[in-house]
mmCIF file of C-alpha atoms in Angstrom:
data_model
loop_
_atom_site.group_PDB
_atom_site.id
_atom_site.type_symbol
_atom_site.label_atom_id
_atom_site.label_comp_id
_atom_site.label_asym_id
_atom_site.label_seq_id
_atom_site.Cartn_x
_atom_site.Cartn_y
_atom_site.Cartn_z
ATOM 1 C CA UNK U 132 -33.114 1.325 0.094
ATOM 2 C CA UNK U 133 -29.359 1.672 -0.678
ATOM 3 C CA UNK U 134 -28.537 -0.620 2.404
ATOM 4 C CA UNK U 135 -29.080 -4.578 1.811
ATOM 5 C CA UNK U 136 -31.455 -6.197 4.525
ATOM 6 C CA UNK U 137 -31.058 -9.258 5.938
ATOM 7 C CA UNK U 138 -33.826 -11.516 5.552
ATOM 8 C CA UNK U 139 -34.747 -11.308 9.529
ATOM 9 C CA UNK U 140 -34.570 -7.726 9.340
ATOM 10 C CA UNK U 141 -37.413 -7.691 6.799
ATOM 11 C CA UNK U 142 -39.669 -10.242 9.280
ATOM 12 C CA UNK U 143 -39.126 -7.505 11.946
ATOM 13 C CA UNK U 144 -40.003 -4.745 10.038
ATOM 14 C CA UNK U 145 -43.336 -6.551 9.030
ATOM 15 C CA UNK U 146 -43.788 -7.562 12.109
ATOM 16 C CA UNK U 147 -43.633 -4.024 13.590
ATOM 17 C CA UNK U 148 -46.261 -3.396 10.858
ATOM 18 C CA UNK U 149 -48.606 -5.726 12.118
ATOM 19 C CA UNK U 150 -48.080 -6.037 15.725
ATOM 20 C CA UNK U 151 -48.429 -2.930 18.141
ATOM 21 C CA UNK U 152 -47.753 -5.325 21.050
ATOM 22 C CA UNK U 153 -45.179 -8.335 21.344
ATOM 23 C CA UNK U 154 -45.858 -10.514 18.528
ATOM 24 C CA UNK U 155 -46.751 -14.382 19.535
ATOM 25 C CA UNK U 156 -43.928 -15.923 18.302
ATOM 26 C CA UNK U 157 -41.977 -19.825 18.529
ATOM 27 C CA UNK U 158 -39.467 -21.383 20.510
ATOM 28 C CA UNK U 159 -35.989 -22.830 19.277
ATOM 29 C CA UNK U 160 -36.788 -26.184 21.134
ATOM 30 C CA UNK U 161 -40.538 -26.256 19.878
ATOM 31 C CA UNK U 162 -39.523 -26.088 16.231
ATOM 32 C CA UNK U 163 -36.609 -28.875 16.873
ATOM 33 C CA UNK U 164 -38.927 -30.981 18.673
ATOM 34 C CA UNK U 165 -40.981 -30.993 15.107
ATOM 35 C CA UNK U 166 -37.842 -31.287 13.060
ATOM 36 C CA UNK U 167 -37.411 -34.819 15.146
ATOM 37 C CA UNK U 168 -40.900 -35.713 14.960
ATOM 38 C CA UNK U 169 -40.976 -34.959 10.803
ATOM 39 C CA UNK U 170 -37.226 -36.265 10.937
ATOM 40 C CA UNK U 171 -36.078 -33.322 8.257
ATOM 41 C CA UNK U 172 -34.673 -30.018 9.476
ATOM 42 C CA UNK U 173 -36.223 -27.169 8.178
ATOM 43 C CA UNK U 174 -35.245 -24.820 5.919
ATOM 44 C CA UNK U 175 -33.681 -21.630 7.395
ATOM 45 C CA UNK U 176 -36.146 -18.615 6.354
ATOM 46 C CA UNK U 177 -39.058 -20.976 7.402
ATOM 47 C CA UNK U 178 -37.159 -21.222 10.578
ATOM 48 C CA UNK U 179 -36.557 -17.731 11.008
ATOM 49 C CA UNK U 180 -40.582 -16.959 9.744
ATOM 50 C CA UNK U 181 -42.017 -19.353 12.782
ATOM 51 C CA UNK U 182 -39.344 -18.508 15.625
ATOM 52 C CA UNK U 183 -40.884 -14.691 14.578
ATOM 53 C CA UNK U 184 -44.585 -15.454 13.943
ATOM 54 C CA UNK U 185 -45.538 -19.156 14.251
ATOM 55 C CA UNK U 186 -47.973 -18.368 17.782
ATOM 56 C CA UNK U 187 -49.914 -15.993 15.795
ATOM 57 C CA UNK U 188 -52.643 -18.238 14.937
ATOM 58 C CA UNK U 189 -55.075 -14.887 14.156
ATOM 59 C CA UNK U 190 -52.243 -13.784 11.020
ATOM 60 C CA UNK U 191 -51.836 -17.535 10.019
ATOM 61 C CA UNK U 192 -55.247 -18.017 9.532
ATOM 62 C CA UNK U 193 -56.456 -15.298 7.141
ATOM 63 C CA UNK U 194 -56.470 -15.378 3.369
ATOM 64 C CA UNK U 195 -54.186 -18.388 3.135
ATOM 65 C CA UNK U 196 -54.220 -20.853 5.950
ATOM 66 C CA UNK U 197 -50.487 -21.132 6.976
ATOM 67 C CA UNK U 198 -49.714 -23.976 8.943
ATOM 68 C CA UNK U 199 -48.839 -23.550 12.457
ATOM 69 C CA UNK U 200 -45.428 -25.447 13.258
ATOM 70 C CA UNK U 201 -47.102 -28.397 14.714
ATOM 71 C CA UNK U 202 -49.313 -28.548 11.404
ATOM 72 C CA UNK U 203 -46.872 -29.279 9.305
ATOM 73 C CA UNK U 204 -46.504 -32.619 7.284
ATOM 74 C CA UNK U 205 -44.859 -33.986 4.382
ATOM 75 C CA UNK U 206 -46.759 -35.305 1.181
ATOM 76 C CA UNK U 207 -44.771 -37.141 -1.788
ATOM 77 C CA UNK U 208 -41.096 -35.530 -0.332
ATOM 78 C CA UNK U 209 -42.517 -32.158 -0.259
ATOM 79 C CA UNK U 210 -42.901 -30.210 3.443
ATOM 80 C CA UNK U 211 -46.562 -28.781 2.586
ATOM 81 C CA UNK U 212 -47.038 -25.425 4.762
ATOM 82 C CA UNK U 213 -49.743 -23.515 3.016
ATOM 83 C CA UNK U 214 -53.201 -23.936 1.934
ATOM 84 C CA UNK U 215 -55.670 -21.430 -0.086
ATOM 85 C CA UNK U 216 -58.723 -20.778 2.425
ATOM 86 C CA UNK U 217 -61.061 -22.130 -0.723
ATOM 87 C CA UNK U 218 -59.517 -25.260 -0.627
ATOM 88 C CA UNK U 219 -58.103 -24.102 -4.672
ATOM 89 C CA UNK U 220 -54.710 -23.856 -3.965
ATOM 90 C CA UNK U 221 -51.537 -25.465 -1.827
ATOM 91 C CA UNK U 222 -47.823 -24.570 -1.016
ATOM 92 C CA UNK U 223 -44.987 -26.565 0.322
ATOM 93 C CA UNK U 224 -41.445 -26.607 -0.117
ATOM 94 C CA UNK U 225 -39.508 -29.161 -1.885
ATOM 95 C CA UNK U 226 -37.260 -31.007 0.719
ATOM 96 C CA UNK U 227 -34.879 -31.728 -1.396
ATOM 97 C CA UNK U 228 -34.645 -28.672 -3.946
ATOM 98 C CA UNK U 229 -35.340 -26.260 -1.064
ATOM 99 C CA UNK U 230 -37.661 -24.968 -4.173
ATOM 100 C CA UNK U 231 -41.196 -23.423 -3.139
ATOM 101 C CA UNK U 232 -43.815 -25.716 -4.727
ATOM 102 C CA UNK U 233 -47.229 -24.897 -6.179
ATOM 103 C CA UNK U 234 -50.560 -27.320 -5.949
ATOM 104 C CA UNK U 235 -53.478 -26.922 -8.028
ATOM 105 C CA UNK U 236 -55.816 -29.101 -5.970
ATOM 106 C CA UNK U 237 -58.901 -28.429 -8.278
ATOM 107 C CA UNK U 238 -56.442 -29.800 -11.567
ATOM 108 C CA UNK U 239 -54.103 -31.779 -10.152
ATOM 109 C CA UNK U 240 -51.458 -29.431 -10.994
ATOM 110 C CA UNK U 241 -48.012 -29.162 -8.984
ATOM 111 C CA UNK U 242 -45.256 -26.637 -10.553
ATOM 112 C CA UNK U 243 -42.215 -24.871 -8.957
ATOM 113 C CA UNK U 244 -42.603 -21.465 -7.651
ATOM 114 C CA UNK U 245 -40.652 -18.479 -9.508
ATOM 115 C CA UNK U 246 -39.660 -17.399 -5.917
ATOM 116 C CA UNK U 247 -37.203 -18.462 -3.540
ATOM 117 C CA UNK U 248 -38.251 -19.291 0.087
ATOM 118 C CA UNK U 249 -37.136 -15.934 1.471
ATOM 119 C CA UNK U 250 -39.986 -14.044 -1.306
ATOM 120 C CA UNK U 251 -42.445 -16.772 -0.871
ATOM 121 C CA UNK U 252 -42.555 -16.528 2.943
ATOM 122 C CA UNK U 253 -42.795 -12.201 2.288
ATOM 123 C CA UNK U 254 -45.378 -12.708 -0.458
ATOM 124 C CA UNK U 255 -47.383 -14.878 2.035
ATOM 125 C CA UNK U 256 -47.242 -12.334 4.788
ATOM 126 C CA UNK U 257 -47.815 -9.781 2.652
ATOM 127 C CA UNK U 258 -50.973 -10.701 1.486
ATOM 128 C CA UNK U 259 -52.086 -11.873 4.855
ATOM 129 C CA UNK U 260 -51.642 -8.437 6.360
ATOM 130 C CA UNK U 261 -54.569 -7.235 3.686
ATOM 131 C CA UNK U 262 -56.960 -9.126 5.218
ATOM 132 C CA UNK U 263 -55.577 -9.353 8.664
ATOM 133 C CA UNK U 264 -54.955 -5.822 9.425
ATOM 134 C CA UNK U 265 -58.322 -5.216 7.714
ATOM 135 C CA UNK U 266 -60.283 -7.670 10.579
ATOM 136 C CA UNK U 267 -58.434 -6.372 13.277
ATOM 137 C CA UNK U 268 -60.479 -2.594 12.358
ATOM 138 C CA UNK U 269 -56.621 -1.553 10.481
ATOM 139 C CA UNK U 270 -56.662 -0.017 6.905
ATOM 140 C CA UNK U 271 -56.828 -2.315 3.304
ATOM 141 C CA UNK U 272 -56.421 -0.389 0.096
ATOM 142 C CA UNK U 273 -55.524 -0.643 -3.517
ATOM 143 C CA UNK U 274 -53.584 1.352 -5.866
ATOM 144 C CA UNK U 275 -51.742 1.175 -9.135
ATOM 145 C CA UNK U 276 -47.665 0.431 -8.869
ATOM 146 C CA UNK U 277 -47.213 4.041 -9.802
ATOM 147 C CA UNK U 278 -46.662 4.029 -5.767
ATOM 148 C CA UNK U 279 -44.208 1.735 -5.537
ATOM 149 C CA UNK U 280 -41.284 4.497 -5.510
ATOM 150 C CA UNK U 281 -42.893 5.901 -2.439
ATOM 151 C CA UNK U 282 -42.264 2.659 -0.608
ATOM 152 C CA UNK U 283 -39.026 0.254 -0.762
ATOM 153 C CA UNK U 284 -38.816 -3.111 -2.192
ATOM 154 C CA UNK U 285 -37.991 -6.124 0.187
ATOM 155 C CA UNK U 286 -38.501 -8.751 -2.307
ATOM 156 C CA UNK U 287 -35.997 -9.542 -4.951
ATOM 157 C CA UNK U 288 -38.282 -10.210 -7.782
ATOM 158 C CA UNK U 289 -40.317 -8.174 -10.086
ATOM 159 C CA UNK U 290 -44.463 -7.908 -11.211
ATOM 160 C CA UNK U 291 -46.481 -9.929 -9.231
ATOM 161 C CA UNK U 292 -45.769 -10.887 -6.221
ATOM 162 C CA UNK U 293 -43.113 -8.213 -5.548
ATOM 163 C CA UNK U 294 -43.520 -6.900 -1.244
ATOM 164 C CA UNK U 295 -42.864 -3.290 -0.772
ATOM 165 C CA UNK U 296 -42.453 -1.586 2.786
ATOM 166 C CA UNK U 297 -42.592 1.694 4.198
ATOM 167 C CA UNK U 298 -40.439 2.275 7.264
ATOM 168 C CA UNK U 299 -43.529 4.089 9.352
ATOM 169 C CA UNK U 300 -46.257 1.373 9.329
ATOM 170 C CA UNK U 301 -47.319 0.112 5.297
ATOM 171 C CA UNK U 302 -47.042 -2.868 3.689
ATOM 172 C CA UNK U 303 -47.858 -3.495 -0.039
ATOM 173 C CA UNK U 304 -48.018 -6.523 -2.846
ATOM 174 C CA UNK U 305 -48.449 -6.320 -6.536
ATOM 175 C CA UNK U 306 -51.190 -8.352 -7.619
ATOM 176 C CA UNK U 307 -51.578 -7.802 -11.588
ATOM 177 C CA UNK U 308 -51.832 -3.685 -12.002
ATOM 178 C CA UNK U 309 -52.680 -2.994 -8.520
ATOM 179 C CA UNK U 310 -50.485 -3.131 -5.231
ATOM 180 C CA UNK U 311 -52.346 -4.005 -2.404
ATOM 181 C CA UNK U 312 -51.816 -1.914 0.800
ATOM 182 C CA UNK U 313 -52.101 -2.622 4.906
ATOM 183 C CA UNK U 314 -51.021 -0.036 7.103
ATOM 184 C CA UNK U 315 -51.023 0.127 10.846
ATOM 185 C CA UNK U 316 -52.799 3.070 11.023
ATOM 186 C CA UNK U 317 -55.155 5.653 8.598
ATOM 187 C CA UNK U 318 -52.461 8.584 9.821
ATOM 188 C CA UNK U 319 -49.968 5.971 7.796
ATOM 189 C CA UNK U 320 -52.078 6.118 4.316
ATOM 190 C CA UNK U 321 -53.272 9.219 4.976
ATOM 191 C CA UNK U 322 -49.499 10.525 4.513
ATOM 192 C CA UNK U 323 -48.755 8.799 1.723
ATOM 193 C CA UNK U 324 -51.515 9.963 0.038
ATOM 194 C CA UNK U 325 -50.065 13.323 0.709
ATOM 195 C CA UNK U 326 -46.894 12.633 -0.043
ATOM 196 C CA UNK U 327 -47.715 10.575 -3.070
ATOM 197 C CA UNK U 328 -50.378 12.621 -4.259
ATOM 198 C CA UNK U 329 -52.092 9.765 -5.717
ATOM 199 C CA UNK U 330 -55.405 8.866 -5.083
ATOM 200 C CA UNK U 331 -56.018 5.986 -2.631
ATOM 201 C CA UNK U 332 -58.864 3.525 -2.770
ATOM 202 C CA UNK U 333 -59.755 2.240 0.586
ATOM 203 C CA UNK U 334 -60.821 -1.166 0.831
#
């Protein structure tokens, strides 16, 4: 896309993806009532992520379990707001470098991110909509990035990790050679696959 998003923009779009009805989203004075209890404020784009998406507890809970608003907590000065549903893996957010953090709970490993809180947040949703849109009877498939000029980029980083979008109902994340697709519908994959002429391998 030519035209720069803002980062609310790309949360709608997703959320359009996922949601056919009125998404369950958070309240302004909900998330400053936890800002008093945790006494921090929290960072914008998780802001804007929860006051779009923090009711859903059906796409929180899915391949990473993304903690609700009231869920949240802070360990050693960092906010932590996801966890791996295998227990491997955790995410926070450093408080005070506003840096996405990484936990290897199986190694006692913590490093910093290569994303800023705007991708990390997209990444996250992005690969909950594989297995969320999958439960919910939607479409899951995988294909190599040879599609990802058939769909526009609304992350800012490269390889893995990188969240692609179509405006009429797919979402997409790069996960080593493959991007991994949800769409809203098997009329959406179906005309990519058309348009794409690339062969599509349903989950």
């Amino acid at each position: 896309m030519s035209k720069q998003i803002t980062f609310n923009e790309k949360l709608q779009i997703i959320s359009e993806i996922y949601f056919e009805k009125h998404n369950q989203s958070f309240s302004e004075d909900e998330i400053v009532s936890i800002e008093n209890n945790l006494q921090i404020t929290i960072p914008i784009p998780l802001r804007e992520f929860y006051l779009m998406f923090g009711g859903n507890l059906d796409l929180l809970k899915c391949m990473f379990d993304i903690a609700a608003p009231r869920e949240l907590y802070i360990q050693n000065n960092i906010l932590m707001i996801a966890k791996e549903y295998q227990n491997v893996c955790s995410y926070g957010i450093n408080i005070n470098t506003q840096k996405p953090m990484y936990f290897d709970d199986s190694n006692n490993i913590i490093k910093t991110v290569n994303q800023d809180i705007e991708d990390f947040l997209i990444y996250l949703l992005a690969i909950q909509g594989t297995e969320y849109l999958h439960c919910i009877g939607k479409v899951s498939a995988e294909i190599t990035v040879e599609l990802e000029k058939y769909l526009f980029k609304i992350s800012k980083g490269n390889g893995e990790g990188s969240v692609f979008c179509s405006r009429d109902g797919i979402i997409g994340v790069v996960v080593g050679n493959d991007i991994f697709l949800s769409a809203k519908s098997d009329d959406c994959m179906e005309k990519l696959e058309d348009k794409s002429s690339l062969e599509i391998n349903f989950l």
